[in-house]
Amino acid sequence: MGSREGWLAGELRRRGISRRELLLFSAGVAGTFGLPASAASQIAAALTRAKKPTLVWLEFQDCCGNTESFLRSSAPSVGEVVLDLLSVDYHETIMAAAGFQAEDALKGVVKDSAGQFIAVVEGSIPTGADGAYCTIGGRSALEIARDVCGKAAATIAVGTCATYGGLPAASPNPTGALGVADAVPGVKNLINLSACPINAANLGALLTYYLTYKRWPPLDGFRRPLFAYGKTIHDNCERRAHFDAGQYVEIWGDDAHRSGACLYKMGCKGPVTYQNCPTIRWNEGTNWPIGCGHPCIGCAEPDFWDRMTPFYKHLPNVPGFNAGAGIDTVGAALTVGAAAAFAGHGVLKGIQNSRKKRNGGANPPAESGPGGNAGSQP
Amino acid sequence: MSHVVVDPVTRIEGHLRIEAEVDGGQVQDAWSSSTMFRGIELILKGRDPRDAWAFTQRICGVCTTVHAIASVRAVENAIGAKPPPNARVLRNLIMASQCIQDHVIHFYHLHALDWVDVVSALKADPEKTSALAQSISDWPLSSTKYFAGVKTRLKDFVERGQLGPFANAYWGHPAYKLPPEANLLAVAHYLEALDWQRDFIKMHAILGGKNPHLQSFLVGGMATPVDPDRQASINMGSVARMKELTARARDFVTKVYLPDVLAVASFYKDWAGVGGGVGNYMVYGEYPETDDDKPPLFLPSGIIRNRNLGKVEPLDPAKITESVKHSWYEDGAGQPLHPREGLTQPKYTGPKPPYERLETAAKYSWLKSPRYDGEPMEVGPLARMLVAYGSGHKRVQELVGTALKSLGVGPEALFSTLGRIAARCVETVLLTEKIDGWVDALAVNMEKGDLRIHDTGKWDPSSWPKEAFGAGFHEAPRGALGHWVHIKNGTIANYQCIVPSTWNAGPRDGSEKRGPYEAALLRTPVADPKQPLEILRTVHSFDPCMACGVHVVDVQRRELARVRTP
């Protein structure tokens, strides 16, 4: 493989991408991580040295949304080069081969590259009906996940279904669906990229991190990289000033809504959701859900389909809530239906408990990440 | 006789398995099976109907808008909410963008490799490729130098020895007919389309905050404020950006996609006689042009039977029924239940995984078999274009006529694998012509001072009836989609979906009539049962979306009768 070293440099030249542009791209990646600008040249150097590691992408009880997000990977042309950095040997949605030839491709990777390849998992893994709720090539999702993830150097669970069970695991979880951590306990180097779906920029950043540093990034208690899950939506929200000033949307399309006021009263889950949407935004920075006028639904959090619903009921209390003019209004609004729902439900409490539970769960933090569990969250 | 199993069928959404009997170089019989089940309708019970769009949206991340649209329409229908004109226009823009982007991705990234031999492109002469490109289109990326660059890139990729997603395919199969220069042209456009789709879908980020899984839907309207004088609303900046995106889409679709489809089709005219299938077509209709209760639709609804383009019947939803004889569900004693009691439970009775063969004489799929008046119906772009053609839609007749003329074939060629590909492209051209007008409509409405986006009077559940039924219909990229909801005391008592891929990919019904995939595969040629490329061609021409197709609850006549089209 040594002879292939530097192919990316040639690739970049052929595609008319200058070293300067690569550095600019690397600076963008560094920015996503909050790394100093000096890291850009290190990233650029690593990208041009790298040979193509093998990646297989498994789809189980999924909607293909994470794959679609992957296809929207940003940074035109250079982003595509980053895709070329990997040898994607199995991905049902894009691969040319089908049937047993496709299965052979996967078996080949597991056999020949055991311990060296990256597995990406999209979709939850059903445990009911002896695995019959999801089969591929006649094999159950559970059997495939055990086989493939068990032999991978690292497994990246993409989307809330693969990380925590997601929608199929929402109450009453008719198929016994689980995320990778619970379905394949003890799997090596598991990284969770939750969200529904993932933001492609975070997957790109994660892979670049690995290719550059040859290790995985530090993770939070849910095994999510801190660079993307270190702060709440609320912390960085462009409407935060309206929250602090007590300026809220109360009716869809009212003056406050058109002016970009805070969506807290319309049910926004930004205060309890850890994700970098407000800073990286979506679709090459075009927009993001709160930017278009709809509350955050908390899609990066475990069990959000049960814990964050009803989506349009606002949170009963928010840590760090400004005790200014707005609080009385919010307090009054709490008595209208929402209070009952949330007092019984104990949303915040529940989320905190769930965090604790998973913190102390069966899966140790990533082995190669310094610090592993940074435990920075409430 | 060979028993051919294609599982996984790749380059689709979801998990599909095809089993076929091949003899004498042809498919003699075929079985279509969906091998994944989630039970989303069961999860919806007891929840707030205003949340249902977000749950059902996750049925599919490819057609990421369609279940959200059908869901808000169903709940609005139940509670009597009436979205204002801006919401209708915003939804039309979202739906049309979805359809345009989805169809282009389908052709280049999901279907093209059935017709395009990537390895053969390595033998192409870039000069000949350039001449071919310039003979079919004035798309500017067509120089010899450009194609030489694509060829070099491909060559380097292959020589690195890691073929990734292009490994183990059927390259060199005798059914590939394109000359090397056409293959190289298609490879170049495969890559261009990858960039284009990422750019065009910013329409959805503008209108829905993000794609996939847009987040601007509301029961009763849309959450995207419109105001030409505000920074945080859809304003004239958004309008300008959308106009630019739609103009570029029109350019790409008319100068790349359409010429490519016609060029590729000209080498595969024999496929105009393959893959016809059931010959019945059903369309709910789409794109309401006004805010009336029964608005005129840009694409009309209707039924065509036995390929008779001369007679488009009006759609009567009361004629829809479903069979579970070959599906992994409890039969409910075979008695149709009232919708308020209707409950079908999943019950897997197939072989325990890992398995080699399904029991195709018994139950063999997680899909059910929907039927219209007892007959299987094909749904999707071909159905829509045929119904529009037969209903006298002038522009559709022109576009279809031009395509047929350029290929030198008659309208009977439409009932085929090739016809599906052509119809999908014609629909894309039609929508890229139309979509700009909806952007303008939004601007005009704002100028009039109408900034309403939501029927606010129906937001609070206290304004709803104690019990209500509703239905929402939509023409998704892959065809006729319906959601039905039963709301009781402000929560969901029952929820049901009948989805395009259920119509197309469903198994045999109670009278052993094959579903559209199964019927379309009959007599499909198969040169080598170990490399069933031809089976993929016909199945892919439907654009399978399997996660969408699986659902659990029976639909009853009485309930369907109250359905109204969008």
Short mmCIF file of C-alpha atoms in Angstrom, two decimals, chain A residues 4 7 11 14-15 52 59-65 68-69 71-73 76 80 84 87-90 92-101 103-105 130-138 140 143 167-168 170-172 174-175 196-197 251-253 255 257-260 282-284 286-289 292-297 305-306 309-312, chain B residues 7-8 10-13 15 17 35-40 42-43 47-48 50-51 53-55 58-62 101 110 113 152-153 156-157 160 162 164-165 167-171 191 195 197-198 201-202 205-206 208-213 215-218 223-227 230 232-233 241 348 352-355 366 451 453-454 456 459 530 536 547:
data_model
loop_
_atom_site.label_atom_id
_atom_site.label_comp_id
_atom_site.label_asym_id
_atom_site.label_seq_id
_atom_site.Cartn_x
_atom_site.Cartn_y
_atom_site.Cartn_z
CA ARG A 4 -0.23 4.54 -2.98
CA TRP A 7 -2.35 9.51 -4.25
CA GLU A 11 -5.96 13.44 -7.01
CA ARG A 14 -5.94 16.42 -11.21
CA ARG A 15 -9.17 17.85 -9.90
CA LYS A 52 -7.96 4.22 1.94
CA GLU A 59 -28.62 -0.82 7.24
CA PHE A 60 -31.09 -2.54 9.55
CA GLN A 61 -34.42 -1.09 10.79
CA ASP A 62 -33.68 2.20 9.10
CA CYS A 63 -35.27 4.79 6.88
CA CYS A 64 -32.09 5.49 4.91
CA GLY A 65 -32.11 9.06 6.24
CA GLU A 68 -29.20 10.39 2.43
CA SER A 69 -27.55 12.82 4.81
CA LEU A 71 -24.94 11.96 0.30
CA ARG A 72 -25.41 15.64 1.22
CA SER A 73 -21.85 15.82 2.58
CA PRO A 76 -18.06 20.62 -2.69
CA GLU A 80 -15.97 14.31 -2.45
CA ASP A 84 -12.60 8.95 -1.88
CA SER A 87 -13.01 2.29 0.38
CA VAL A 88 -16.73 1.81 0.93
CA ASP A 89 -16.86 -1.92 0.28
CA TYR A 90 -20.43 -2.50 1.40
CA GLU A 92 -26.59 -1.48 0.04
CA THR A 93 -28.00 1.85 -1.10
CA ILE A 94 -25.13 2.74 -3.39
CA MET A 95 -23.29 -0.46 -4.28
CA ALA A 96 -23.47 -1.87 -7.77
CA ALA A 97 -23.45 -5.53 -6.73
CA ALA A 98 -26.61 -7.25 -5.50
CA GLY A 99 -27.66 -10.57 -4.02
CA PHE A 100 -24.96 -13.08 -3.15
CA GLN A 101 -22.27 -10.98 -4.85
CA GLU A 103 -23.03 -10.55 0.53
CA ASP A 104 -19.67 -11.86 -0.67
CA ALA A 105 -18.28 -8.33 -0.55
CA ASP A 130 -36.15 -14.66 16.37
CA GLY A 131 -34.75 -11.85 14.27
CA ALA A 132 -37.37 -12.12 11.52
CA TYR A 133 -38.30 -8.43 11.81
CA CYS A 134 -35.23 -7.62 9.75
CA THR A 135 -33.31 -10.04 7.56
CA ILE A 136 -30.80 -9.49 4.79
CA GLY A 137 -29.82 -12.37 2.57
CA GLY A 138 -31.82 -14.58 4.93
CA SER A 140 -31.04 -11.63 10.85
CA GLU A 143 -26.52 -12.03 13.55
CA LEU A 167 -38.24 5.27 16.44
CA PRO A 168 -38.68 1.48 16.26
CA ALA A 170 -40.39 4.00 20.87
CA SER A 171 -43.11 2.75 23.19
CA PRO A 172 -44.37 0.01 22.94
CA PRO A 174 -43.27 -3.71 18.92
CA THR A 175 -40.19 -5.46 17.53
CA CYS A 196 -32.43 12.05 13.29
CA PRO A 197 -30.70 11.97 10.92
CA ILE A 251 -48.97 31.81 17.69
CA TRP A 252 -47.65 30.33 14.44
CA GLY A 253 -47.08 33.21 12.06
CA ASP A 255 -45.27 39.04 14.68
CA HIS A 257 -42.63 34.28 14.95
CA ARG A 258 -41.89 36.34 11.85
CA SER A 259 -39.31 38.32 13.82
CA GLY A 260 -37.41 35.27 14.99
CA TRP A 282 -27.51 22.00 7.74
CA ASN A 283 -27.05 21.52 4.00
CA GLU A 284 -23.79 23.40 3.75
CA THR A 286 -28.06 26.91 4.54
CA ASN A 287 -30.41 26.74 7.51
CA TRP A 288 -31.46 24.68 10.53
CA PRO A 289 -34.81 23.77 12.11
CA CYS A 292 -36.79 28.04 9.70
CA GLY A 293 -39.23 28.71 12.54
CA HIS A 294 -39.89 25.29 14.07
CA PRO A 295 -38.86 24.21 17.58
CA CYS A 296 -36.09 21.70 18.17
CA ILE A 297 -37.58 18.23 18.77
CA TRP A 305 -39.70 9.88 20.74
CA ASP A 306 -41.00 9.14 24.22
CA THR A 309 -43.16 14.25 23.15
CA PRO A 310 -45.67 15.79 22.84
CA PHE A 311 -43.35 17.92 20.74
CA TYR A 312 -45.43 21.09 21.11
CA ASP B 7 -31.30 -10.65 -1.54
CA PRO B 8 -30.33 -7.98 -0.80
CA THR B 10 -29.29 -3.18 -3.57
CA ARG B 11 -29.58 0.41 -4.82
CA ILE B 12 -33.03 0.78 -3.33
CA GLU B 13 -34.38 2.11 -0.07
CA HIS B 15 -34.85 -4.44 2.40
CA ARG B 17 -35.85 -9.93 -1.60
CA THR B 35 -37.93 -8.43 4.93
CA MET B 36 -38.12 -5.60 7.48
CA PHE B 37 -40.87 -4.54 9.88
CA ARG B 38 -40.96 -1.73 12.47
CA GLY B 39 -44.61 -1.28 13.46
CA ILE B 40 -44.75 2.50 13.34
CA LEU B 42 -48.57 0.67 16.62
CA ILE B 43 -46.14 3.20 18.07
CA ARG B 47 -49.99 10.01 20.91
CA ASP B 48 -50.75 13.64 20.05
CA ARG B 50 -49.99 16.93 15.91
CA ASP B 51 -46.80 14.89 16.42
CA TRP B 53 -46.12 13.85 10.95
CA ALA B 54 -42.68 13.63 12.58
CA PHE B 55 -43.15 9.95 13.44
CA ARG B 58 -39.29 8.63 9.61
CA ILE B 59 -40.96 5.83 7.69
CA CYS B 60 -38.60 6.97 4.94
CA GLY B 61 -35.55 9.19 4.77
CA VAL B 62 -35.30 9.05 0.99
CA GLN B 101 -34.41 15.52 -6.64
CA LEU B 110 -29.85 3.84 -8.10
CA LEU B 113 -25.55 1.01 -13.16
CA THR B 152 -8.27 9.49 -15.83
CA ARG B 153 -10.01 9.76 -12.51
CA ASP B 156 -6.77 5.85 -11.25
CA PHE B 157 -9.62 4.69 -9.06
CA ARG B 160 -5.72 1.59 -6.97
CA GLN B 162 -9.98 -0.84 -4.11
CA GLY B 164 -15.36 -0.16 -3.10
CA PRO B 165 -19.05 0.07 -4.08
CA ALA B 167 -16.74 -4.29 -6.78
CA ASN B 168 -18.39 -7.66 -7.55
CA ALA B 169 -20.90 -6.17 -10.00
CA TYR B 170 -22.04 -7.56 -13.35
CA TRP B 171 -19.53 -5.63 -15.46
CA LEU B 191 -20.63 12.33 -10.55
CA ASP B 195 -23.03 17.39 -6.71
CA GLN B 197 -28.57 16.87 -5.80
CA ARG B 198 -26.68 18.23 -2.83
CA ILE B 201 -31.94 20.18 -2.03
CA LYS B 202 -31.05 23.46 -0.33
CA ALA B 205 -33.23 23.67 3.90
CA ILE B 206 -34.79 27.02 3.01
CA GLY B 208 -37.82 23.12 6.11
CA GLY B 209 -34.62 23.93 7.98
CA LYS B 210 -32.79 20.79 6.82
CA ASN B 211 -32.84 17.78 4.55
CA PRO B 212 -33.27 14.88 5.19
CA HIS B 213 -36.24 15.09 7.55
CA GLN B 215 -38.85 20.17 10.23
CA SER B 216 -41.36 22.81 9.21
CA PHE B 217 -44.62 20.88 8.99
CA LEU B 218 -47.56 21.66 11.22
CA ALA B 223 -44.00 26.64 10.66
CA THR B 224 -42.05 28.72 8.15
CA PRO B 225 -43.03 32.37 8.62
CA VAL B 226 -43.33 34.46 5.45
CA ASP B 227 -42.71 38.19 5.50
CA ARG B 230 -38.29 40.36 8.15
CA ALA B 232 -36.25 35.56 10.23
CA SER B 233 -38.91 34.78 7.62
CA ARG B 241 -32.34 31.91 -3.80
CA TYR B 348 -44.20 -14.11 11.54
CA LYS B 352 -36.40 -19.04 11.08
CA PRO B 353 -33.37 -17.00 10.04
CA PRO B 354 -30.86 -17.81 8.72
CA TYR B 355 -32.87 -19.26 5.82
CA TRP B 366 -44.12 -8.06 5.50
CA LEU B 451 -48.68 36.51 5.72
CA ILE B 453 -49.13 30.31 7.43
CA HIS B 454 -51.38 28.46 9.85
CA THR B 456 -54.45 28.88 14.35
CA TRP B 459 -54.35 24.21 16.92
CA LYS B 530 -25.96 -16.26 -11.50
CA LEU B 536 -32.64 -5.74 -11.26
CA ALA B 547 -39.31 0.83 4.46
#
